[in-house]
Coordinates of C-alpha atoms in Angstrom, one line a residue:
Chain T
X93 CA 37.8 -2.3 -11.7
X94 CA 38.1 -4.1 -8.4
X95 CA 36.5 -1.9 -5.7
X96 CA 37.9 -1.9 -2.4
X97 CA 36.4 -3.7 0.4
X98 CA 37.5 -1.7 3.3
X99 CA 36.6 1.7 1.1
X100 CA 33.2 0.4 0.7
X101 CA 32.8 -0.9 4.4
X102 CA 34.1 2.3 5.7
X103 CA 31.8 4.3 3.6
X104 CA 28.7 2.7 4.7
X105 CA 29.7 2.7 8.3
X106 CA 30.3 6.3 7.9
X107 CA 27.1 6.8 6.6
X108 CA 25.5 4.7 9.0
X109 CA 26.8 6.5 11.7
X110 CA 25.7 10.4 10.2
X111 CA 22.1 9.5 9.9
X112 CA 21.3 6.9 13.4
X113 CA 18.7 8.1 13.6
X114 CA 16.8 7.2 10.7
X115 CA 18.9 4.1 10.2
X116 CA 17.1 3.2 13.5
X117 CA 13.9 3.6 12.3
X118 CA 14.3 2.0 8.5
X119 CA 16.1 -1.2 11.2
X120 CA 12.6 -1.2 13.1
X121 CA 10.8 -1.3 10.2
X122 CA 12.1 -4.0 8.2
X123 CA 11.7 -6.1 11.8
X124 CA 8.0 -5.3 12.3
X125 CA 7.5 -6.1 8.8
X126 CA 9.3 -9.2 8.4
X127 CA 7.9 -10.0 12.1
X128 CA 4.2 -9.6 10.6
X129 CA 4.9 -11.3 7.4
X130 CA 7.4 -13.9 8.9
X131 CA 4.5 -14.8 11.4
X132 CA 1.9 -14.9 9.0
X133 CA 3.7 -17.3 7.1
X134 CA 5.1 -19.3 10.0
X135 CA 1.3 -19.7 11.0
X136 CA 0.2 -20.7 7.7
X137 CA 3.1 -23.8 7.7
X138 CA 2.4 -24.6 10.5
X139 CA -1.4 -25.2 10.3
X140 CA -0.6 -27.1 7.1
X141 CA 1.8 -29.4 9.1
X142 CA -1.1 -29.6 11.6
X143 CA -3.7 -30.0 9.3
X144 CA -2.0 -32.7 7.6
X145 CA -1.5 -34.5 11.2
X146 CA -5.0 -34.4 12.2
X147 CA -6.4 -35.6 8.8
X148 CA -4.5 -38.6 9.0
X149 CA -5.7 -38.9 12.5
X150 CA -9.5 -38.0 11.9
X151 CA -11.5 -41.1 11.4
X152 CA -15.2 -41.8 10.1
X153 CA -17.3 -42.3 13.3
X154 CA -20.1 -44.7 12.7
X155 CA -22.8 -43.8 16.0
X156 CA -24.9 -46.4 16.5
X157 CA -28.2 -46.3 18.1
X158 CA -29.5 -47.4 21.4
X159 CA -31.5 -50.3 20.3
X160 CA -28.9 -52.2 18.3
X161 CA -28.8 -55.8 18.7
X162 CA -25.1 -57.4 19.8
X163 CA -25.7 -59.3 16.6
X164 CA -27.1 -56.4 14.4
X165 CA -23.3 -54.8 16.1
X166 CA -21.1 -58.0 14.9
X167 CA -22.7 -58.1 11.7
X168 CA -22.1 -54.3 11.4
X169 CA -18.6 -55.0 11.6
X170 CA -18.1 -57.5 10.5
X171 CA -19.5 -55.8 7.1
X172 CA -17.3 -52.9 7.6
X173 CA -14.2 -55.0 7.9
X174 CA -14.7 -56.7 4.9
X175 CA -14.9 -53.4 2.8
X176 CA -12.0 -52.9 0.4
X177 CA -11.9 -49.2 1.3
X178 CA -11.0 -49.6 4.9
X179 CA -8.1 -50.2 6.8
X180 CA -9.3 -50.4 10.0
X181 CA -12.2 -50.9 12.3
X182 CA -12.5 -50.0 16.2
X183 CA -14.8 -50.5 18.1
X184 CA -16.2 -47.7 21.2
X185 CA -17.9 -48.5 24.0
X186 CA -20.2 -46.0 25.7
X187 CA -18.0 -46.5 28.5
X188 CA -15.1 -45.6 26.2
X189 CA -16.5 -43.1 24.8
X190 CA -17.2 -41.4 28.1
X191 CA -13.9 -41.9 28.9
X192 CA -12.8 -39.8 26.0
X193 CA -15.4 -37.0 26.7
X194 CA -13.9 -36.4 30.1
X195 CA -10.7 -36.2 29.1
X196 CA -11.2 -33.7 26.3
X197 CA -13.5 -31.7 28.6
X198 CA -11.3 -32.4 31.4
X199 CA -11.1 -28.5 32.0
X200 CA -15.2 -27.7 31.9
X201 CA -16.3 -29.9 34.6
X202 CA -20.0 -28.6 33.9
X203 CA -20.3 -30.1 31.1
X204 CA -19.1 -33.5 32.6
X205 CA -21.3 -33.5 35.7
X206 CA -23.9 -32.7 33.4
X207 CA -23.1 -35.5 31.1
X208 CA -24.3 -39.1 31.9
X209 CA -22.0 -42.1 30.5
X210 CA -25.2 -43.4 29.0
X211 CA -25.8 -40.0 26.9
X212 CA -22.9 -40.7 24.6
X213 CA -23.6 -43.5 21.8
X214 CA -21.6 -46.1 21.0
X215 CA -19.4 -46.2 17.5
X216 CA -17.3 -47.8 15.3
X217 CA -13.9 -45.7 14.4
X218 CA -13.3 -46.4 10.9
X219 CA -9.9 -45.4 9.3
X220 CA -10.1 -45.3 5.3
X221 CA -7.5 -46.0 3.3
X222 CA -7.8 -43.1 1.5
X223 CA -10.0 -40.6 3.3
X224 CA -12.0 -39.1 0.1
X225 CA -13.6 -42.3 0.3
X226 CA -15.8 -41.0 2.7
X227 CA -18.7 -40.8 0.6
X228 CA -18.9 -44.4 -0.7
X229 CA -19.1 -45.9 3.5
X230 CA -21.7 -43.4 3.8
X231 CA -23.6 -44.3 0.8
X232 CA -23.5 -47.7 1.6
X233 CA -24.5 -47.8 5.6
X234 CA -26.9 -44.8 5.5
X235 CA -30.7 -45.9 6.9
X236 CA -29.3 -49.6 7.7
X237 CA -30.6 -50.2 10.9
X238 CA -29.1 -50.0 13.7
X239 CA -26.7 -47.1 12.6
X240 CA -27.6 -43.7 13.8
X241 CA -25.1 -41.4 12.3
X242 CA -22.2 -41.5 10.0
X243 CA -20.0 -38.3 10.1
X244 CA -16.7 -37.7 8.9
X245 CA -14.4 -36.0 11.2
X246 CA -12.3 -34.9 8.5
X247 CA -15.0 -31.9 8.3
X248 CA -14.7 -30.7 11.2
X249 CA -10.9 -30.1 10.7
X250 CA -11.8 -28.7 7.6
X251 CA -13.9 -26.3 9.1
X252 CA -11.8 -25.9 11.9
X253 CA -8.7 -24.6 9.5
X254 CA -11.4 -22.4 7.2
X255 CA -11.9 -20.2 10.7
X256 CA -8.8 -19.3 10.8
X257 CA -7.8 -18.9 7.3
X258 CA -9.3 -15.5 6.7
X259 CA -7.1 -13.8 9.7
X260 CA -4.2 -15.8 8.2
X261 CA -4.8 -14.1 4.9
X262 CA -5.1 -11.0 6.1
X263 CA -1.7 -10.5 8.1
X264 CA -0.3 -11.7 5.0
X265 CA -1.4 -9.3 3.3
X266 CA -0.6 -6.8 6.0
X267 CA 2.9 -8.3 6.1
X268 CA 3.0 -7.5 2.4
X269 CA 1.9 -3.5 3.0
X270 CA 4.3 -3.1 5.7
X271 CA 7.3 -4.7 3.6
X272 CA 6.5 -2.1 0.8
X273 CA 6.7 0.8 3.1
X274 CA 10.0 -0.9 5.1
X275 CA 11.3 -0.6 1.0
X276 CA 10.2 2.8 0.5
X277 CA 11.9 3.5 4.3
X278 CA 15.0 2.3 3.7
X279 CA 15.2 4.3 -0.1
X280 CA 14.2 7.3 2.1
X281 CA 17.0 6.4 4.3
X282 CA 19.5 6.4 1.5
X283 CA 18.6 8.8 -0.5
X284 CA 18.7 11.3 2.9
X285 CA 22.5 9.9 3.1
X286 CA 23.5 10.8 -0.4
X287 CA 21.5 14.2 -0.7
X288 CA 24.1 14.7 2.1
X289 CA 26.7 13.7 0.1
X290 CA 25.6 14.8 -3.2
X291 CA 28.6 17.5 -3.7
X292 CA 30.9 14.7 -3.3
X293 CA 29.4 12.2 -4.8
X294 CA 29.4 14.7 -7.6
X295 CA 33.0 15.3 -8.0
X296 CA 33.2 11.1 -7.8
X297 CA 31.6 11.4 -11.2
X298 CA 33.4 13.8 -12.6
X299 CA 36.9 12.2 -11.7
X300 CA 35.6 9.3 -13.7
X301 CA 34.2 6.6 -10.5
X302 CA 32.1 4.3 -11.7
X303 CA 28.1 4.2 -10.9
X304 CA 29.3 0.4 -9.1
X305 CA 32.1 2.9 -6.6
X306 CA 29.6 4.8 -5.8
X307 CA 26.5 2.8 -5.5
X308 CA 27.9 -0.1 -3.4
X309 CA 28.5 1.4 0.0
X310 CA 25.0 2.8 -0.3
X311 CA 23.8 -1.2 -1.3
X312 CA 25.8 -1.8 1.9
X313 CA 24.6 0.3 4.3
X314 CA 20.9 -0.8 2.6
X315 CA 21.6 -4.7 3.3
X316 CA 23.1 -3.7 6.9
X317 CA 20.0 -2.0 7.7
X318 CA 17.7 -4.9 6.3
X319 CA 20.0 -7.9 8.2
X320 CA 19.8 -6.3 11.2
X321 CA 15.7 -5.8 10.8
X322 CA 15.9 -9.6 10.1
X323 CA 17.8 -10.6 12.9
X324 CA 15.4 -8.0 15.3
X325 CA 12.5 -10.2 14.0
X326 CA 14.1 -13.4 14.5
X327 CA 14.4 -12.4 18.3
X328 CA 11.0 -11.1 18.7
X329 CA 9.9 -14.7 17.2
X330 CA 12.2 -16.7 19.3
X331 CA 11.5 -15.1 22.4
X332 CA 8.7 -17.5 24.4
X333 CA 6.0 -15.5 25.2
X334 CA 5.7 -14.3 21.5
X335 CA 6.4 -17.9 20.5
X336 CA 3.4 -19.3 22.9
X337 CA 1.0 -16.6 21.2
X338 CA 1.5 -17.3 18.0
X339 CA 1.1 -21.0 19.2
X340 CA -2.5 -19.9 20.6
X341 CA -3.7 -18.0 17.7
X342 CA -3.8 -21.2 15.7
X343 CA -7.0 -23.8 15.8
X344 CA -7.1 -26.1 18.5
X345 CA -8.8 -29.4 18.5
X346 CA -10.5 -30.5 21.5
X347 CA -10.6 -34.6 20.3
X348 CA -7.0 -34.3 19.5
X349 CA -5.0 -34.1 22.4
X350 CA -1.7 -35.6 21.1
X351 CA -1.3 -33.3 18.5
X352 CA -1.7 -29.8 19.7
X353 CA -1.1 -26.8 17.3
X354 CA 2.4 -25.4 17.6
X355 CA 4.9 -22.9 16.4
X356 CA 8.0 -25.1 16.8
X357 CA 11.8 -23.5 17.1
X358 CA 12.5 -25.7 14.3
X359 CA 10.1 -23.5 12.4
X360 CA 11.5 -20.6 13.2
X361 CA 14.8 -21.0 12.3
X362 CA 13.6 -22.2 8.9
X363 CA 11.4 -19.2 8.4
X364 CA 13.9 -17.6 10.2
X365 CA 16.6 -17.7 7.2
X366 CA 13.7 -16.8 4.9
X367 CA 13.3 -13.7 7.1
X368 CA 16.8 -12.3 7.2
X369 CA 17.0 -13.1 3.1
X370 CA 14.1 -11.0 2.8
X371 CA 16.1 -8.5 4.9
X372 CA 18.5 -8.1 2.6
X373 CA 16.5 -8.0 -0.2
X374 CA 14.5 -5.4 1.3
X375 CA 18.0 -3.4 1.9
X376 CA 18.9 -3.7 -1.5
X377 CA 15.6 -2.9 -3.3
X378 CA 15.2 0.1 -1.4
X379 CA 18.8 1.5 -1.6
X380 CA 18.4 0.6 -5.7
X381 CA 15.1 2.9 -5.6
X382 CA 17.1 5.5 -3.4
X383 CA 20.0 5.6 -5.8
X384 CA 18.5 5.7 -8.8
X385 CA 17.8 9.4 -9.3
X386 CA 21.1 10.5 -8.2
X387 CA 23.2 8.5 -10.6
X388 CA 22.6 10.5 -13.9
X389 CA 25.3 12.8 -13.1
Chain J
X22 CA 41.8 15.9 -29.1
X23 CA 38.5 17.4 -28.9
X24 CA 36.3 17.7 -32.2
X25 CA 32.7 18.5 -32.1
X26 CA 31.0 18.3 -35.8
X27 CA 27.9 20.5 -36.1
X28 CA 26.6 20.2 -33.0
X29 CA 23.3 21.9 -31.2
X30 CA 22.0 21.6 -28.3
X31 CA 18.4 22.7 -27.8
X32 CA 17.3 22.3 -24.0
X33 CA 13.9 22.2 -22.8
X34 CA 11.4 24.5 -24.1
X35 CA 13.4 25.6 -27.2
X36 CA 16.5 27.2 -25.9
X37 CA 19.1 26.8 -28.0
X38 CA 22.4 26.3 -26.6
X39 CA 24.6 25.9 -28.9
X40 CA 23.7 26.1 -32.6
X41 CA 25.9 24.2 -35.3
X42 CA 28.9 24.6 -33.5
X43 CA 32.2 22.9 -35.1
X44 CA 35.8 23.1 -33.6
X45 CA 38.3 21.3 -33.3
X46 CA 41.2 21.5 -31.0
X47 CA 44.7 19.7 -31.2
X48 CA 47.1 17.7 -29.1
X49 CA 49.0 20.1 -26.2
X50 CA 46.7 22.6 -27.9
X51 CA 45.8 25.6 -24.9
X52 CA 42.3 27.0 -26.1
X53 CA 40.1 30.1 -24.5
X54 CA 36.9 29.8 -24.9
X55 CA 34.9 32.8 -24.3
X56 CA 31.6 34.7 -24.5
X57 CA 28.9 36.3 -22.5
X58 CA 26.8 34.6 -19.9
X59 CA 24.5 32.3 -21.5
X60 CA 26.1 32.2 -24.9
X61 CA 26.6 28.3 -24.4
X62 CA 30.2 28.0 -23.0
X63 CA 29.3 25.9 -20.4
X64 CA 27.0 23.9 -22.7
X65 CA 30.1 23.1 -24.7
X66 CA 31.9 21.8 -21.0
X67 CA 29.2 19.9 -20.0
X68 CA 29.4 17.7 -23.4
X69 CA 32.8 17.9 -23.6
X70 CA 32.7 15.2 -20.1
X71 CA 29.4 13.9 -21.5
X72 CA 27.6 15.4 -18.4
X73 CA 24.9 15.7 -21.5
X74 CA 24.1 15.0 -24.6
X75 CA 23.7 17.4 -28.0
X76 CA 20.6 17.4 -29.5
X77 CA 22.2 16.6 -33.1
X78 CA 25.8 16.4 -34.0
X79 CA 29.1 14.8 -32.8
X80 CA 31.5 14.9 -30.6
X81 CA 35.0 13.2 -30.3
X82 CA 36.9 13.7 -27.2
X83 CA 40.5 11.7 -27.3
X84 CA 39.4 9.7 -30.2
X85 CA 35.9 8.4 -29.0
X86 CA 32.5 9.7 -30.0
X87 CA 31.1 11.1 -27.0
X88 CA 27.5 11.6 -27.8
X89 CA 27.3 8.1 -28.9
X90 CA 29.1 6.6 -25.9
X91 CA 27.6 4.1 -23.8
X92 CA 27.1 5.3 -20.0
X93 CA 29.2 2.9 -18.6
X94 CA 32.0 3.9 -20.5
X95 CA 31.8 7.5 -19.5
X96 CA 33.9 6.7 -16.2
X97 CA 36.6 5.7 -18.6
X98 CA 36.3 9.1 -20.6
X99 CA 36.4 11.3 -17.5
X100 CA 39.4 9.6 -16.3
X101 CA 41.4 10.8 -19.7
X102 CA 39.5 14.6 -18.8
X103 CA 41.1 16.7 -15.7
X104 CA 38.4 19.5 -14.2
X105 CA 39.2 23.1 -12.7
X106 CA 35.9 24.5 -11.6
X107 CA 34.9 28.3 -10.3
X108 CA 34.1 27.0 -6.9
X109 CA 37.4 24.6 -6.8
X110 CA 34.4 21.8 -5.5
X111 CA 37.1 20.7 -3.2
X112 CA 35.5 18.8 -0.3
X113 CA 35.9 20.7 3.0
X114 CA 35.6 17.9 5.2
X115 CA 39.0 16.2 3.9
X116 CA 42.5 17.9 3.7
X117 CA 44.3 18.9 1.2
X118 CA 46.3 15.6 0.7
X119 CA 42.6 13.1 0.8
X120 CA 41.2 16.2 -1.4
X121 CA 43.6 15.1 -4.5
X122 CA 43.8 11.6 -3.4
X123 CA 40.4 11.2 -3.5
X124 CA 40.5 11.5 -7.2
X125 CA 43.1 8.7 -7.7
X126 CA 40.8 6.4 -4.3
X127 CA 37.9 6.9 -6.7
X128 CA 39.6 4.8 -10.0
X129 CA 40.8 2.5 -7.8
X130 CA 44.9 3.1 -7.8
X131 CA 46.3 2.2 -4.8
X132 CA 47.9 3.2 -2.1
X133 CA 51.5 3.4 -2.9
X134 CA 50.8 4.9 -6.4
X135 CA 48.7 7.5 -4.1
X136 CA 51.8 8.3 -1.2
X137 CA 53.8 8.7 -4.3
X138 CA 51.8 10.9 -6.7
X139 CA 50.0 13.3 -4.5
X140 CA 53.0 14.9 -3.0
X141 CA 54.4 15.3 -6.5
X142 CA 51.7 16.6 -7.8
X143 CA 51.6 18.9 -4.8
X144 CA 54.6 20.4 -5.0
X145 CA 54.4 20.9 -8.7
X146 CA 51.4 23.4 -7.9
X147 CA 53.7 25.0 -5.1
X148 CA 51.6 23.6 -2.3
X149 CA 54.0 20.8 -0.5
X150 CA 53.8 22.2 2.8
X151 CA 50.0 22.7 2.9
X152 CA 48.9 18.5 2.8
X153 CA 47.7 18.4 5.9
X154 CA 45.6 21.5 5.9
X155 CA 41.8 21.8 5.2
X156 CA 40.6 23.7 2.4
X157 CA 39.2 26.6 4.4
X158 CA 42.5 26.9 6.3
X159 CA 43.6 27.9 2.4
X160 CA 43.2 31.3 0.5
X161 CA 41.5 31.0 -2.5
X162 CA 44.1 30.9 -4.9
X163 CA 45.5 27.8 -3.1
X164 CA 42.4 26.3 -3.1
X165 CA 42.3 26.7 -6.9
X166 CA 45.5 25.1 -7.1
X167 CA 44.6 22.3 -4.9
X168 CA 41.5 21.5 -7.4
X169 CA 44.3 21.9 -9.9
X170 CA 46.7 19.2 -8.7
X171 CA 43.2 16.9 -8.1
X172 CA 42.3 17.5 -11.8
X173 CA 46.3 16.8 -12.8
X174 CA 46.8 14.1 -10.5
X175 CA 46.5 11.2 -13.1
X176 CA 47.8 12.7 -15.7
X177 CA 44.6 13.2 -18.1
X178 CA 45.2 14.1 -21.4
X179 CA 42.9 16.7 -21.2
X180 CA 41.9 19.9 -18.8
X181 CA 39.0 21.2 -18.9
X182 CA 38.9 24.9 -16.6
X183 CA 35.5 26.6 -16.4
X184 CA 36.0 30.2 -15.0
X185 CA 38.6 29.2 -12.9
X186 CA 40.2 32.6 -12.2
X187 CA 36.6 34.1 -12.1
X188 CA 36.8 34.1 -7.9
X189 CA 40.3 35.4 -7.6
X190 CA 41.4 38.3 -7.9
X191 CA 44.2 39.4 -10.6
X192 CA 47.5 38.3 -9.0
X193 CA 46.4 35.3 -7.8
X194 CA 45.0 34.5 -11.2
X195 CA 48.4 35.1 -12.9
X196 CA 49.7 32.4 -10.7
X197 CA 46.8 30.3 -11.7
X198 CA 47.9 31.2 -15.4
X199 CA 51.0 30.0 -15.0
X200 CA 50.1 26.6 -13.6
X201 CA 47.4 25.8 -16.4
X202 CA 50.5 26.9 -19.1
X203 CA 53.1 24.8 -16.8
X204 CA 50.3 21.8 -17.2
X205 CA 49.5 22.6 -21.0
X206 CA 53.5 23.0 -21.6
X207 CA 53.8 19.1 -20.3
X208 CA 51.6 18.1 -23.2
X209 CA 47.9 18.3 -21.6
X210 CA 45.8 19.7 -23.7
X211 CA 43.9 22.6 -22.0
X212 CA 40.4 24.1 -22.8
X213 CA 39.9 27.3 -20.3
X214 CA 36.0 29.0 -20.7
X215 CA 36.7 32.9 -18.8
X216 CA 35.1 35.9 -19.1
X217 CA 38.8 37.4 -17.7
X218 CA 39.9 39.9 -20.5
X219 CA 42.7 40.7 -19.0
X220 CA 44.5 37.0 -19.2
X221 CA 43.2 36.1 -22.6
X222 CA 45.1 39.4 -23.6
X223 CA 48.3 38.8 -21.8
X224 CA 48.4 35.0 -22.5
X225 CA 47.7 35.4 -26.6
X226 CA 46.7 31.6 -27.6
X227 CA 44.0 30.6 -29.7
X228 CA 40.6 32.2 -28.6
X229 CA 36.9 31.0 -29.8
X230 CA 34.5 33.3 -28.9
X231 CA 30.6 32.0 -28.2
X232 CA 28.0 34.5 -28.8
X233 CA 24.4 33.1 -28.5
X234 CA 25.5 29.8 -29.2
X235 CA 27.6 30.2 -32.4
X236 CA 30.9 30.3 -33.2
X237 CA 31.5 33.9 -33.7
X238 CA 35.2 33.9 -34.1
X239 CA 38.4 31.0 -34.0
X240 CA 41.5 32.8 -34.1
X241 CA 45.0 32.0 -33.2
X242 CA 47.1 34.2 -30.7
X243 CA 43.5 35.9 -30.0
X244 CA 42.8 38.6 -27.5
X245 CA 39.1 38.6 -25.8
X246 CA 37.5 42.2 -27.0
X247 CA 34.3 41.0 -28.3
X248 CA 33.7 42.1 -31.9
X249 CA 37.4 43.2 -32.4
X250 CA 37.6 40.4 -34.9
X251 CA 40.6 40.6 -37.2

């Protein structure tokens, strides 16, 4: 049997309408939960996008000591050049390398002033064609003189993103409590609007309506209720400030200027989709769990 | 039309219901079923529309097993079975016109079939003028009759009335009478539960009297009188 449209969209308007109230509050819940979770996992891509970024970035830095010789430094390179595993070697000056330091600490002065150019060693930047290879360089030019410290940058990242995973995990997980509860809301929600209808829903039955005729503009009213929640949290999300935060609550890396963490819009809108899906989802779950007692008539 | 073989239904904590319980009632057939409170009539209603299930036994209701029937076919049986309740369950908030129409809405006719049948089904109970009305603007032998014309409205093969004189008082549930004989006389078959001696008496079809669950008596052209069997 072909249900009507416009019954069922009456219907749930209808309903909609009787219990505001409520509505407003199961609305408010699915946003802050999909808010929560949506952020949680926009956070989470895009410190993988940025992670990934940096990596490639991030070279092996090969300090040298004070008291290398210029030929002790050619040989050096030369040495690493030839070395199947890398793809590139640059060389830093002191001066260079100052130059660096003072941009990256261009907003603590105090550490500049205090800073001479001489305190900062000289290196060679070495890009690996594959970045595990890490271990074999170091293998090879630890104790050669000359070399003062090899260190892979690619830790520090690492350790960098490890910070921050633990918080990331945990609004995840708080996403996931709050999304239960926006569930449980919205069955509340429609199970209030057909104990207020139960008399007639009642004599549906018994005039032979299907479980679909009557079930549907309760699903309704349940996926209204969860698109709208979506489309609240897509607003909170796409509103600057909120988007800045977010932005801030990620790691930052202080030799990486080019690339600084960021929530983009483009995120957004791709989460953003996910968000008002689970929306829906949440509406019909909850108005399923609603219904289901009711239906054994 | 309706045949139950041997059935019982035990609820909960051993109360039997009904206990063994065969009948079976014809085509166009107009049957009183009657008994004390509690001696299973409503039971036997509430399987009749497979709003439950007998313990053990069978029940055939327009040809089709109803204890055996799959849920989602029971929308399909209740459409062939008209209902006449004690509290007319008419819905207050809709007139008298959406009250009947409601029923045809709900299966999904449409809405010329509706602006055509209601009315006629309307005026066959004697209530064309009142449409517009709510049903507390009604007395309550109107309202009876509205629930009448919902339960008639498609046509069912079957109406089933539970007490549905037992709020009115004798006149009004002549008139009532008359309209559940004017149905049954059009080839429904009607099965009417009452406690009302008076109409039983007066109306002289076939009685079967409940008493704790069993069939106590099945007779044709019955009067109520509880143990005055022939």
């Amino acid at each position: 049997m072909a249900i009507k449209i416009d019954y069922a969209l009456q219907e749930s308007a209808t309903n909609i309408r009787r219990n505001m109230f409520i509505t407003v509050a199961a609305i408010l819940v699915v946003g802050v939960s999909l808010f929560l979770g949506g952020s949680a996992l926009l956070l989470q891509h895009a410190t993988a996008r940025a992670s990934d970024q940096w990596t490639s970035q991030v070279e092996v830095a090969v300090f040298l000591t004070n008291d290398i010789s210029p030929d002790e430094r050619t040989q050096l390179q030369n040495d690493l050049t030839a070395m199947s595993e890398v793809a590139r070697v640059t060389y830093e000056s002191k001066a260079q390398a100052y130059e660096r330091f003072k941009r990256l600490f261009a907003n603590q002065p105090d550490i500049v002033n205090n800073t001479s150019p001489d305190a900062l060693p000289e290196s060679f930047r070495v890009k690996l064609k594959d970045p595990h290879q890490f271990g074999v360089i170091r293998d090879r030019l630890d104790g050669r003189p000359g070399v003062y410290q090899i260190r892979d940058e690619r830790q520090t990242v690492h350790e960098l993103f490890k910070a921050t995973e633990t918080q990331r995990k945990m609004s995840f997980w708080n996403a996931i409590i709050v999304f239960i509860a926006a569930t449980i809301l919205i069955a509340t929600t429609i199970r209030m609007a057909i104990f207020s209808r139960r008399k007639e829903i009642g004599i549906m039955k018994l005039v032979g309506a299907t479980n679909w005729f009557v079930r549907i503009p309760f699903m309704l009213e349940g996926v209204v209720q969860g698109l709208i929640g979506g489309v609240v949290a897509v607003c909170i999300l796409l509103l600057p400030p909120v988007r800045s935060l977010l932005s801030s609550t990620g790691p930052q890396l202080a030799f990486s200027q080019s690339f600084r963490f960021q929530v983009t819009y483009g995120d957004i809108v791709l989460y953003g989709s996910f968000m008002i899906a689970a929306g829906m989802l949440i509406g019909v779950l909850g108005s399923l769990f609603g219904l289901r007692r009711f239906l054994d008539v | 039309m309706i045949r139950t073989v041997n059935i019982t239904k035990i609820y909960r904590g051993n109360v039997v219901a009904l206990r063994d319980v065969s009948i079976d009632i014809i085509k166009s057939e107009f049957v009183f079923l009657v008994g004390p409170s509690g001696s299973g009539k409503s039971t036997m209603m509430r399987l009749i529309l497979r709003e439950d299930q007998p313990t053990s036994g069978e029940i055939y209701v327009a040809g089709k097993n109803v204890a055996q029937l799959a849920s989602w076919k029971v929308p399909a049986l209740r459409r062939n079975i008209g209902c006449v309740f004690q509290d007319f369950k008419l819905l207050p908030n809709k007139t008298v016109f959406e009250n009947v129409a409601f029923a045809l809405e709900v299966i999904g006719v449409s809405r010329g079939v509706i602006r055509r049948q209601v009315p006629e089904v309307l005026e066959l109970v004697g209530l064309g003028d009142k449409a517009p009305h709510l049903p507390d603007e009604l007395s309550g032998g109107e309202q009876q009759r509205v629930s009448i014309a919902r339960a008639f409205v498609n046509r069912p093969q079957i109406l089933i009335a539970d007490e549905p004189t037992g709020n009115l008082d004798p006149t009004t549930s002549i008139e009532i009478m008359k309209l559940l004989d004017l149905i049954n006389r059009r080839g429904t078959t009607v099965l009417m539960a009452t406690h009302d001696h008076a109409i039983v008496d007066a109306m002289r079809r076939r009685v079967i009297e409940l008493d704790k669950g069993i069939v106590v008596r099945d007779q044709e052209r019955g009067v109520y009188g509880y143990g005055a069997q022939v």
